[in-house]
Amino acid sequence: MMSRTTYTMVFMGLLLTALLFHFGDLQGISSVQKAEAPNHVLFFAVVLPVQIGVMAWFGYLRHLQVFFRFRVGLSLFLLTALLVSLGRDDAASQVRNAFNIMLSYMVILGFCAMAYAIDFRKVMQLVVLFVVFVFLPATTFTHLTKVGPLVLFPDRTTDNMLRFGGMLYYAHTAMVLGVGGLFSLWLLLTSDTLKDKVWYGVLFLIANVFLVYTDCRSAWGGVGLSYVLLAFPYLSSRAKYIIAGCALLLLPAFLLGKSLLAKKVATNYNTESDFQFRMRIWQYAIRGIERQPVTGYGSKSFLESDHKATTDLDEELNDPHSATIGLALQSGLLVVLIFYVLFGQMAVLCYKHALGAYWSMLSLCVFWFFVPFFWGNVYNGAGGFVQLFFPISYFIGLLHPDLYRSREQPADLIKAVVPKSQPNVYNYA
C-alpha cells in the first residue's frame, strides 16, 4: 500500500494536471486562442489510464463502493446523456460529446476513490492548500501579467481590472475560491488549537479577499449563505439570533452595495442592467429548450462548449448564464431532472446520516446550486476544470466515509468497504 505522503502527492498532482489541461476551448475562447490552448484529448489519454492503473494497483477502487447506493441514478444520468445524443442531427459528434461526459465522470470518480482513502480532514486541507497556493497564484499571475495562452479572456483583464480572471474567467475563478473559503472555514471551526485557528483563518481571509475581487455577485451571495449554514451548528443560541437578525438586513444592504458599486466599475460593464440582461438571455434559452426539450442541442464538435448550437436563435445566447439552463440546452430536460434527483439524494443522505455537525457540509449544496444558477457551463460535465471541480468537491464533502464513521447505519445503506472485523472504520456504505 502506498504511504500517506505518496497518495497525498498523487491526489495533488492530479488536481494540478486537471488545472493545466482544462482551461481551454471549453471556456469559449477564440479560434486563435484555441490553437494555443492545451489538448483536452491528451488529458484523457494521459490522466485517465494512469489514474485507473494507480487505483487498481493500490486497491483504491474498493472505495467507490460508497456510490453503490446511487448506482441507478448515476448510471441513468450518464446513459441518458448518451442515448439522447442519438436523436440529434449530427449523431457522430454528439455521441463523442456524450462519451466525453462519461470520461469526465470516470476522472471525477477516480479523484473520489483516492480522496476517500485519505482522512476527511486531510482532504479538506489539501483542497484549501491547492486553491490558495496553486490555483490562486497562477490565476493572479496571468491576470496581472497577461502572459501567453493562459490569458483566455483578455477583455476581462485589460479594460476592467475589478473583474479578476486569468486561467479561468472571473465567475469560475470565484467558484473555486468559494469552495476554498468553505473548506477553510470548516477547518477553522473544527480546529482545537489557537495556532490552527489562526492559520486557517488567514487562508479563509485570503480566499475571500480574492473572491470579492472577482466581482461575481452570485458567488458572493452563494458563499454568504453557505458560510452561515456551515457555521450555524457551532454558534451559541445568542449568536444564532444575531445571525438571523443580520440576515433580515442582508437584502437592503446588498441593494445599497450594488448601487455604490455601479458608480465605480468601468463603463463597459453595466451593473444596473445586469439582471435584466440575464432575464433576456433566459427567455431566448427557454425558447431554444422548447424546440428540443428531450434531446437538447449537444455540441458542434468533440469537447466544444455545450450551447454553441443554439446561437442561431440569438447571438446573445452564446452563454445561457445558468448552469441548469445550460445543461438542458446540452442534454435535454430529462437529464436535468435525473441530475437534480441524484444530487438531491446525496444531500438527503448526508443530512440524515452524517455524524454530528458534519451535516453542515450541506453548505456545499447551497453554494453549488445558488452560484451556477446565475452562471452557465458548470453542470454539463464537458471536461472543463470547474466542471470537474464541482462534483469532486460535492462528492468529497457529502460522501466521504469519515463523515459516517462510528454511527449505526440503516439497513438499506450499502455494504462496508472494509471487512466486518474492523467495526470502527468506514461504517458508511
Coordinates of N, CA and C in Angstrom, one line a residue, residues 36-257:
E36 N -3.7 27.8 -29.3 CA -2.6 27.8 -28.3 C -3.0 27.1 -27.0
A37 N -4.3 26.7 -26.9 CA -4.7 26.0 -25.7 C -4.3 24.6 -25.6
P38 N -4.3 24.0 -24.4 CA -3.9 22.6 -24.3 C -4.9 21.7 -24.9
N39 N -4.5 20.5 -25.2 CA -5.3 19.5 -25.8 C -6.0 18.7 -24.8
H40 N -7.4 18.8 -24.8 CA -8.1 18.0 -23.8 C -8.1 16.5 -24.0
V41 N -8.0 16.1 -25.3 CA -7.9 14.7 -25.6 C -6.7 14.1 -24.9
L42 N -5.6 14.9 -25.0 CA -4.3 14.5 -24.4 C -4.5 14.2 -22.9
F43 N -5.3 15.1 -22.2 CA -5.6 14.9 -20.8 C -6.2 13.6 -20.5
F44 N -7.2 13.2 -21.3 CA -7.9 11.9 -21.0 C -6.9 10.8 -21.4
A45 N -6.1 11.0 -22.5 CA -5.2 9.9 -22.9 C -4.1 9.6 -21.9
V46 N -3.7 10.7 -21.1 CA -2.7 10.5 -20.1 C -3.2 10.3 -18.7
V47 N -4.1 11.1 -18.3 CA -4.5 11.1 -16.9 C -5.4 9.9 -16.6
L48 N -6.4 9.6 -17.5 CA -7.3 8.5 -17.2 C -6.7 7.2 -17.1
P49 N -5.8 6.7 -18.0 CA -5.2 5.4 -17.8 C -4.3 5.4 -16.6
V50 N -3.5 6.4 -16.3 CA -2.7 6.5 -15.2 C -3.5 6.4 -13.9
Q51 N -4.6 7.1 -13.9 CA -5.4 7.2 -12.7 C -6.0 5.8 -12.4
I52 N -6.6 5.2 -13.4 CA -7.2 3.8 -13.2 C -6.2 2.8 -12.8
G53 N -5.0 2.9 -13.5 CA -3.9 2.0 -13.1 C -3.5 2.1 -11.7
V54 N -3.3 3.3 -11.2 CA -2.9 3.6 -9.8 C -4.0 3.1 -8.8
M55 N -5.3 3.4 -9.2 CA -6.4 2.9 -8.3 C -6.4 1.4 -8.2
A56 N -6.3 0.7 -9.4 CA -6.4 -0.7 -9.4 C -5.2 -1.3 -8.6
W57 N -4.0 -0.8 -8.8 CA -2.8 -1.3 -8.2 C -2.8 -1.2 -6.7
F58 N -3.3 -0.1 -6.2 CA -3.3 0.1 -4.8 C -4.6 -0.1 -4.1
G59 N -5.5 -0.7 -4.8 CA -6.8 -1.0 -4.2 C -7.8 0.1 -3.9
Y60 N -7.6 1.3 -4.6 CA -8.5 2.4 -4.3 C -9.9 2.2 -4.9
L61 N -10.0 1.3 -5.9 CA -11.3 1.1 -6.5 C -12.3 0.6 -5.5
R62 N -11.9 0.0 -4.4 CA -12.9 -0.5 -3.5 C -13.6 0.6 -2.8
H63 N -13.0 1.8 -2.7 CA -13.6 3.0 -2.1 C -14.8 3.5 -2.9
L64 N -14.9 3.1 -4.2 CA -16.0 3.6 -5.0 C -17.3 2.9 -4.6
Q65 N -17.3 1.9 -3.7 CA -18.5 1.3 -3.2 C -19.4 2.2 -2.5
V66 N -18.9 3.4 -2.1 CA -19.8 4.4 -1.5 C -20.8 4.9 -2.4
F67 N -20.6 4.7 -3.7 CA -21.5 5.2 -4.7 C -22.6 4.1 -5.1
F68 N -22.5 2.9 -4.4 CA -23.4 1.8 -4.8 C -24.8 2.2 -4.5
R69 N -25.1 3.0 -3.5 CA -26.4 3.4 -3.2 C -27.0 4.2 -4.4
F70 N -26.2 4.9 -5.1 CA -26.6 5.8 -6.1 C -26.3 5.3 -7.5
R71 N -26.1 4.0 -7.6 CA -25.7 3.4 -8.9 C -26.8 3.6 -10.0
V72 N -28.0 3.5 -9.6 CA -29.1 3.6 -10.6 C -29.1 5.1 -11.1
G73 N -29.1 6.1 -10.2 CA -29.2 7.4 -10.6 C -28.0 7.9 -11.4
L74 N -26.8 7.4 -11.0 CA -25.6 7.8 -11.7 C -25.5 7.2 -13.1
S75 N -26.0 5.9 -13.2 CA -26.0 5.2 -14.5 C -27.0 5.9 -15.4
L76 N -28.2 6.2 -14.9 CA -29.2 6.8 -15.7 C -28.7 8.2 -16.2
F77 N -28.0 8.9 -15.3 CA -27.5 10.2 -15.7 C -26.6 10.1 -16.9
L78 N -25.6 9.2 -16.8 CA -24.6 9.1 -17.9 C -25.2 8.4 -19.1
L79 N -26.0 7.4 -19.0 CA -26.6 6.7 -20.1 C -27.6 7.5 -20.9
T80 N -28.4 8.3 -20.1 CA -29.4 9.1 -20.8 C -28.7 10.2 -21.6
A81 N -27.6 10.8 -21.1 CA -26.8 11.8 -21.8 C -26.3 11.2 -23.1
L82 N -26.0 9.9 -23.1 CA -25.5 9.2 -24.3 C -26.7 8.9 -25.3
L83 N -27.8 8.4 -24.7 CA -28.9 8.0 -25.6 C -29.6 9.1 -26.3
V84 N -29.8 10.3 -25.5 CA -30.5 11.4 -26.2 C -29.6 12.0 -27.3
S85 N -28.3 11.7 -27.3 CA -27.5 12.2 -28.4 C -27.8 11.6 -29.7
L86 N -28.4 10.4 -29.6 CA -28.7 9.7 -30.9 C -29.9 10.3 -31.6
G87 N -30.6 11.1 -30.9 CA -31.8 11.7 -31.6 C -31.5 13.1 -32.2
R88 N -30.2 13.5 -32.3 CA -29.9 14.8 -32.9 C -29.4 14.6 -34.3
D89 N -29.2 15.7 -35.0 CA -28.9 15.6 -36.4 C -27.5 15.0 -36.7
D90 N -26.5 15.6 -36.0 CA -25.1 15.1 -36.2 C -24.8 14.1 -35.1
A91 N -25.3 12.9 -35.3 CA -25.2 11.9 -34.3 C -23.8 11.5 -33.9
A92 N -22.9 11.5 -34.9 CA -21.5 11.1 -34.6 C -20.8 12.0 -33.6
S93 N -20.9 13.3 -33.9 CA -20.2 14.2 -33.0 C -20.9 14.3 -31.6
Q94 N -22.2 14.1 -31.6 CA -23.0 14.1 -30.3 C -22.6 12.9 -29.5
V95 N -22.5 11.8 -30.1 CA -22.1 10.6 -29.3 C -20.7 10.8 -28.7
R96 N -19.8 11.4 -29.5 CA -18.4 11.6 -29.0 C -18.5 12.6 -27.8
N97 N -19.4 13.6 -27.9 CA -19.6 14.5 -26.8 C -20.1 13.8 -25.6
A98 N -21.1 12.9 -25.8 CA -21.7 12.2 -24.6 C -20.6 11.3 -24.0
F99 N -19.8 10.6 -24.8 CA -18.8 9.8 -24.2 C -17.8 10.6 -23.5
N100 N -17.5 11.9 -23.9 CA -16.6 12.7 -23.2 C -17.2 13.0 -21.8
I101 N -18.5 13.2 -21.7 CA -19.1 13.4 -20.3 C -18.9 12.2 -19.5
M102 N -19.0 11.0 -20.0 CA -18.8 9.7 -19.3 C -17.3 9.6 -18.9
L103 N -16.4 10.0 -19.8 CA -15.0 10.0 -19.4 C -14.7 11.0 -18.3
S104 N -15.3 12.2 -18.3 CA -15.1 13.1 -17.3 C -15.5 12.6 -15.9
Y105 N -16.7 11.9 -15.9 CA -17.1 11.3 -14.6 C -16.2 10.1 -14.2
M106 N -15.6 9.5 -15.1 CA -14.6 8.5 -14.7 C -13.4 9.1 -14.0
V107 N -13.0 10.3 -14.5 CA -11.9 11.0 -13.8 C -12.4 11.5 -12.5
I108 N -13.6 12.0 -12.4 CA -14.2 12.5 -11.1 C -14.2 11.4 -10.1
L109 N -14.8 10.2 -10.5 CA -14.8 9.1 -9.6 C -13.4 8.6 -9.2
G110 N -12.5 8.8 -10.1 CA -11.1 8.4 -9.7 C -10.6 9.3 -8.6
F111 N -10.8 10.6 -8.8 CA -10.4 11.6 -7.7 C -11.1 11.2 -6.4
C112 N -12.3 10.8 -6.4 CA -13.1 10.5 -5.2 C -12.5 9.2 -4.6
A113 N -12.2 8.2 -5.4 CA -11.6 7.0 -4.8 C -10.4 7.2 -4.1
M114 N -9.5 8.1 -4.6 CA -8.3 8.4 -3.9 C -8.6 9.3 -2.6
A115 N -9.5 10.2 -2.8 CA -9.8 11.1 -1.6 C -10.4 10.3 -0.5
Y116 N -11.2 9.3 -0.8 CA -11.8 8.5 0.3 C -10.8 7.6 1.0
A117 N -9.6 7.5 0.4 CA -8.6 6.7 1.1 C -7.7 7.6 2.0
I118 N -8.0 8.9 2.0 CA -7.3 9.8 2.8 C -8.3 10.3 3.9
D119 N -7.8 10.7 5.1 CA -8.7 11.2 6.1 C -9.4 12.4 5.6
F120 N -10.7 12.6 6.0 CA -11.5 13.7 5.6 C -10.9 15.0 5.8
R121 N -10.4 15.2 7.0 CA -9.8 16.5 7.4 C -8.5 16.8 6.5
K122 N -7.8 15.7 6.2 CA -6.6 15.9 5.3 C -7.0 16.3 3.9
V123 N -8.1 15.7 3.4 CA -8.6 16.1 2.1 C -9.0 17.5 2.1
M124 N -9.7 18.0 3.1 CA -10.1 19.4 3.2 C -8.8 20.3 3.1
Q125 N -7.8 19.9 3.9 CA -6.6 20.7 3.9 C -5.9 20.7 2.5
L126 N -5.9 19.6 1.8 CA -5.3 19.5 0.5 C -6.0 20.4 -0.5
V127 N -7.3 20.4 -0.4 CA -8.1 21.3 -1.4 C -7.8 22.7 -1.1
V128 N -7.8 23.1 0.2 CA -7.6 24.5 0.6 C -6.2 24.9 0.1
L129 N -5.2 24.1 0.4 CA -3.8 24.4 0.0 C -3.7 24.6 -1.5
F130 N -4.4 23.7 -2.2 CA -4.4 23.8 -3.7 C -5.0 25.1 -4.2
V131 N -6.1 25.4 -3.6 CA -6.8 26.7 -4.1 C -6.0 27.9 -3.8
V132 N -5.4 28.0 -2.5 CA -4.7 29.2 -2.1 C -3.3 29.3 -2.7
F133 N -2.6 28.2 -2.7 CA -1.2 28.2 -3.0 C -0.8 27.7 -4.4
V134 N -1.8 27.2 -5.2 CA -1.5 26.7 -6.5 C -2.4 27.5 -7.5
F135 N -3.7 27.3 -7.3 CA -4.7 27.9 -8.2 C -4.6 29.4 -8.2
L136 N -4.7 30.0 -7.0 CA -4.7 31.4 -6.8 C -3.5 32.2 -7.4
P137 N -2.3 31.7 -7.0 CA -1.1 32.4 -7.6 C -1.0 32.3 -9.1
A138 N -1.4 31.2 -9.7 CA -1.3 31.0 -11.1 C -2.3 32.0 -11.8
T139 N -3.5 32.0 -11.2 CA -4.5 32.9 -11.8 C -4.2 34.4 -11.6
T140 N -3.6 34.7 -10.5 CA -3.2 36.1 -10.2 C -2.1 36.5 -11.2
F141 N -1.1 35.6 -11.4 CA 0.0 35.9 -12.3 C -0.5 36.2 -13.7
T142 N -1.4 35.4 -14.2 CA -1.9 35.6 -15.6 C -2.8 36.8 -15.7
H143 N -3.4 37.1 -14.6 CA -4.3 38.3 -14.6 C -3.5 39.6 -14.6
L144 N -2.4 39.6 -13.9 CA -1.6 40.8 -13.8 C -0.6 41.0 -14.9
T145 N -0.1 39.9 -15.4 CA 1.0 39.9 -16.5 C 0.4 39.8 -17.9
K146 N -0.8 39.1 -18.0 CA -1.4 38.9 -19.3 C -0.4 38.2 -20.2
V147 N 0.1 37.1 -19.7 CA 1.2 36.3 -20.4 C 0.6 35.2 -21.2
G148 N 0.9 35.1 -22.5 CA 0.7 34.0 -23.4 C -0.7 33.4 -23.4
P149 N -0.8 32.1 -23.7 CA -2.1 31.5 -23.9 C -2.9 31.3 -22.6
L150 N -2.3 31.5 -21.5 CA -3.0 31.4 -20.2 C -4.1 32.4 -20.1
V151 N -4.0 33.6 -20.7 CA -5.0 34.6 -20.6 C -6.0 34.4 -21.7
L152 N -7.0 33.6 -21.4 CA -8.0 33.2 -22.4 C -9.1 34.3 -22.5
F153 N -9.2 35.2 -21.6 CA -10.2 36.3 -21.7 C -9.5 37.6 -21.5
P154 N -8.8 38.1 -22.5 CA -8.1 39.4 -22.3 C -9.1 40.6 -22.1
D155 N -10.3 40.4 -22.5 CA -11.3 41.5 -22.3 C -11.6 41.6 -20.8
R156 N -11.4 40.5 -20.1 CA -11.7 40.5 -18.6 C -10.5 41.1 -17.8
T157 N -9.3 41.2 -18.4 CA -8.1 41.5 -17.7 C -7.5 42.9 -18.1
T158 N -8.0 43.5 -19.1 CA -7.4 44.7 -19.6 C -8.2 45.9 -19.2
D159 N -9.4 46.0 -19.7 CA -10.3 47.2 -19.6 C -10.9 47.3 -18.2
N160 N -11.1 46.2 -17.5 CA -11.8 46.2 -16.2 C -11.0 45.3 -15.2
M161 N -10.1 46.0 -14.5 CA -9.3 45.2 -13.5 C -10.1 44.8 -12.3
L162 N -11.3 45.3 -12.1 CA -12.1 44.9 -11.0 C -12.5 43.4 -11.1
R163 N -12.7 43.0 -12.3 CA -13.1 41.6 -12.5 C -11.9 40.7 -12.7
F164 N -11.7 39.8 -11.8 CA -10.5 39.1 -11.7 C -10.6 37.8 -12.4
G165 N -9.7 37.5 -13.4 CA -9.8 36.3 -14.2 C -8.4 35.8 -14.5
G166 N -8.2 35.1 -15.6 CA -6.9 34.6 -15.9 C -7.0 33.3 -16.5
M167 N -6.5 32.2 -15.9 CA -6.6 30.9 -16.5 C -8.1 30.5 -16.6
L168 N -8.9 30.9 -15.6 CA -10.4 30.8 -15.7 C -10.9 32.2 -15.6
Y169 N -12.0 32.4 -16.3 CA -12.6 33.8 -16.2 C -13.3 33.9 -14.8
Y170 N -13.6 35.2 -14.4 CA -13.9 35.5 -13.1 C -15.0 34.7 -12.4
A171 N -16.0 34.3 -13.1 CA -17.1 33.5 -12.4 C -16.6 32.2 -12.0
H172 N -15.9 31.5 -12.8 CA -15.3 30.2 -12.5 C -14.2 30.3 -11.4
T173 N -13.4 31.4 -11.5 CA -12.4 31.6 -10.5 C -13.1 31.8 -9.2
A174 N -14.2 32.5 -9.1 CA -15.0 32.8 -7.9 C -15.5 31.5 -7.3
M175 N -15.9 30.5 -8.2 CA -16.5 29.3 -7.7 C -15.4 28.4 -7.0
V176 N -14.2 28.4 -7.6 CA -13.1 27.7 -7.0 C -12.7 28.3 -5.6
L177 N -12.6 29.6 -5.6 CA -12.3 30.3 -4.4 C -13.4 30.1 -3.3
G178 N -14.7 30.1 -3.8 CA -15.7 29.8 -2.8 C -15.6 28.5 -2.1
V179 N -15.3 27.5 -2.8 CA -15.1 26.2 -2.2 C -13.9 26.2 -1.3
G180 N -12.8 26.9 -1.7 CA -11.6 27.1 -0.8 C -12.0 27.8 0.5
G181 N -12.9 28.8 0.4 CA -13.3 29.5 1.6 C -14.2 28.6 2.5
L182 N -15.1 27.8 1.9 CA -16.0 26.9 2.7 C -15.1 25.9 3.4
F183 N -14.2 25.3 2.7 CA -13.4 24.3 3.4 C -12.5 24.8 4.5
S184 N -11.9 26.0 4.2 CA -11.0 26.7 5.2 C -11.9 27.1 6.4
L185 N -13.1 27.5 6.2 CA -14.0 27.9 7.3 C -14.3 26.7 8.2
W186 N -14.6 25.5 7.5 CA -14.8 24.3 8.3 C -13.6 23.9 9.1
L187 N -12.4 24.0 8.5 CA -11.2 23.7 9.2 C -11.0 24.6 10.4
L188 N -11.3 25.9 10.2 CA -11.2 26.9 11.3 C -12.1 26.6 12.4
L189 N -13.4 26.2 12.1 CA -14.4 26.0 13.2 C -14.1 24.7 13.9
T190 N -13.4 23.7 13.3 CA -13.2 22.4 13.9 C -11.8 22.3 14.5
S191 N -11.0 23.3 14.4 CA -9.6 23.2 14.9 C -9.6 23.3 16.4
D192 N -8.7 22.6 17.1 CA -8.6 22.5 18.5 C -7.6 23.5 19.1
T193 N -6.6 23.9 18.3 CA -5.5 24.8 18.8 C -5.6 26.2 18.2
L194 N -5.1 27.2 19.0 CA -5.1 28.5 18.5 C -4.3 28.7 17.3
K195 N -3.2 28.0 17.2 CA -2.3 28.1 16.1 C -3.0 27.7 14.8
D196 N -3.8 26.5 14.9 CA -4.5 26.1 13.7 C -5.6 27.1 13.3
K197 N -6.3 27.6 14.3 CA -7.4 28.5 14.1 C -6.8 29.8 13.3
V198 N -5.7 30.3 13.8 CA -5.1 31.4 13.1 C -4.7 31.1 11.7
W199 N -4.1 29.9 11.5 CA -3.6 29.5 10.2 C -4.8 29.4 9.2
Y200 N -5.9 28.7 9.6 CA -7.0 28.6 8.7 C -7.8 29.8 8.6
G201 N -7.7 30.7 9.6 CA -8.4 32.0 9.5 C -7.7 32.9 8.4
V202 N -6.4 32.8 8.4 CA -5.6 33.5 7.3 C -6.0 33.0 5.9
L203 N -6.0 31.7 5.8 CA -6.4 31.1 4.5 C -7.8 31.5 4.1
F204 N -8.7 31.5 5.1 CA -10.1 31.9 4.8 C -10.2 33.4 4.4
L205 N -9.4 34.2 5.0 CA -9.3 35.6 4.6 C -8.8 35.8 3.2
I206 N -7.7 35.1 2.9 CA -7.1 35.2 1.6 C -8.1 34.8 0.5
A207 N -8.8 33.7 0.7 CA -9.8 33.2 -0.3 C -10.9 34.3 -0.5
N208 N -11.3 34.9 0.6 CA -12.4 35.8 0.5 C -12.0 37.2 -0.1
V209 N -10.8 37.6 0.2 CA -10.3 38.9 -0.4 C -10.3 38.8 -1.9
F210 N -9.8 37.7 -2.4 CA -9.8 37.5 -3.9 C -11.2 37.2 -4.5
L211 N -12.0 36.5 -3.6 CA -13.4 36.3 -4.1 C -14.1 37.6 -4.3
V212 N -13.9 38.6 -3.4 CA -14.5 39.9 -3.6 C -14.0 40.5 -4.9
Y213 N -12.7 40.3 -5.1 CA -12.0 40.9 -6.3 C -12.6 40.4 -7.6
T214 N -13.2 39.2 -7.6 CA -13.7 38.6 -8.8 C -15.0 39.4 -9.3
D215 N -15.6 40.1 -8.3 CA -16.8 40.9 -8.6 C -17.9 40.0 -9.2
C216 N -18.0 38.8 -8.7 CA -19.0 37.8 -9.1 C -20.1 37.8 -8.0
R217 N -21.1 38.5 -8.2 CA -22.1 38.7 -7.1 C -22.9 37.5 -6.8
S218 N -23.1 36.6 -7.8 CA -23.8 35.3 -7.5 C -22.9 34.5 -6.5
A219 N -21.6 34.6 -6.7 CA -20.7 33.8 -5.8 C -20.7 34.5 -4.4
W220 N -20.8 35.8 -4.4 CA -20.9 36.4 -3.1 C -22.1 36.0 -2.3
G221 N -23.2 36.0 -3.0 CA -24.5 35.6 -2.4 C -24.5 34.1 -2.0
G222 N -24.0 33.3 -2.9 CA -24.0 31.8 -2.6 C -23.0 31.5 -1.5
V223 N -21.9 32.1 -1.4 CA -20.9 31.8 -0.4 C -21.3 32.4 0.9
G224 N -22.0 33.5 0.9 CA -22.5 34.1 2.1 C -23.5 33.2 2.8
L225 N -24.5 32.7 2.0 CA -25.5 31.8 2.6 C -24.8 30.5 3.1
S226 N -23.8 30.0 2.3 CA -23.2 28.8 2.7 C -22.4 29.0 4.0
Y227 N -21.7 30.1 4.2 CA -21.0 30.3 5.4 C -21.9 30.3 6.6
V228 N -23.1 30.9 6.5 CA -24.0 30.9 7.6 C -24.4 29.5 7.9
L229 N -24.8 28.7 6.9 CA -25.2 27.4 7.2 C -24.1 26.5 7.8
L230 N -22.9 26.7 7.3 CA -21.8 25.9 7.8 C -21.5 26.2 9.2
A231 N -21.5 27.5 9.6 CA -21.2 27.9 11.0 C -22.3 27.8 12.0
F232 N -23.5 27.6 11.5 CA -24.7 27.7 12.4 C -24.6 26.6 13.5
P233 N -24.3 25.4 13.2 CA -24.3 24.4 14.3 C -23.2 24.7 15.4
Y234 N -22.2 25.5 15.1 CA -21.1 25.8 16.0 C -21.4 27.0 16.8
L235 N -22.5 27.7 16.6 CA -22.8 29.0 17.2 C -23.6 28.8 18.5
S236 N -23.5 29.8 19.4 CA -24.4 29.8 20.6 C -25.8 30.2 20.2
S237 N -26.7 30.0 21.1 CA -28.1 30.4 20.8 C -28.2 31.9 20.5
R238 N -27.4 32.7 21.3 CA -27.5 34.2 21.1 C -26.9 34.6 19.8
A239 N -25.8 33.9 19.4 CA -25.2 34.2 18.1 C -26.2 33.8 16.9
K240 N -26.9 32.8 17.1 CA -27.9 32.4 16.1 C -28.9 33.4 15.9
Y241 N -29.4 34.0 17.0 CA -30.4 35.1 16.9 C -29.8 36.3 16.2
I242 N -28.6 36.6 16.5 CA -27.9 37.7 15.8 C -27.8 37.5 14.3
I243 N -27.4 36.3 14.0 CA -27.2 35.9 12.6 C -28.6 36.1 11.8
A244 N -29.6 35.6 12.5 CA -31.0 35.7 11.9 C -31.4 37.1 11.7
G245 N -31.1 38.0 12.6 CA -31.4 39.4 12.5 C -30.6 40.1 11.4
C246 N -29.3 39.7 11.3 CA -28.5 40.3 10.2 C -29.0 39.8 8.9
A247 N -29.5 38.6 8.8 CA -30.0 38.1 7.5 C -31.2 39.0 7.0
L248 N -32.0 39.5 7.9 CA -33.1 40.3 7.6 C -32.7 41.6 6.9
L249 N -31.4 42.0 7.3 CA -30.9 43.3 6.8 C -30.0 43.1 5.5
L250 N -29.9 41.8 5.1 CA -29.0 41.5 4.0 C -29.4 42.1 2.7
L251 N -30.7 42.0 2.4 CA -31.2 42.4 1.1 C -31.1 43.9 0.9
P252 N -31.5 44.8 1.8 CA -31.3 46.2 1.6 C -29.8 46.6 1.6
A253 N -28.9 45.9 2.3 CA -27.5 46.1 2.3 C -26.9 45.8 0.9
F254 N -27.4 44.7 0.4 CA -27.0 44.2 -1.0 C -27.4 45.2 -2.0
L255 N -28.6 45.7 -2.0 CA -29.1 46.7 -3.0 C -28.3 48.0 -2.9
L256 N -27.9 48.4 -1.7 CA -27.2 49.6 -1.5 C -25.7 49.4 -2.0
G257 N -25.1 48.3 -1.7 CA -23.8 48.0 -2.2 C -23.8 47.9 -3.7

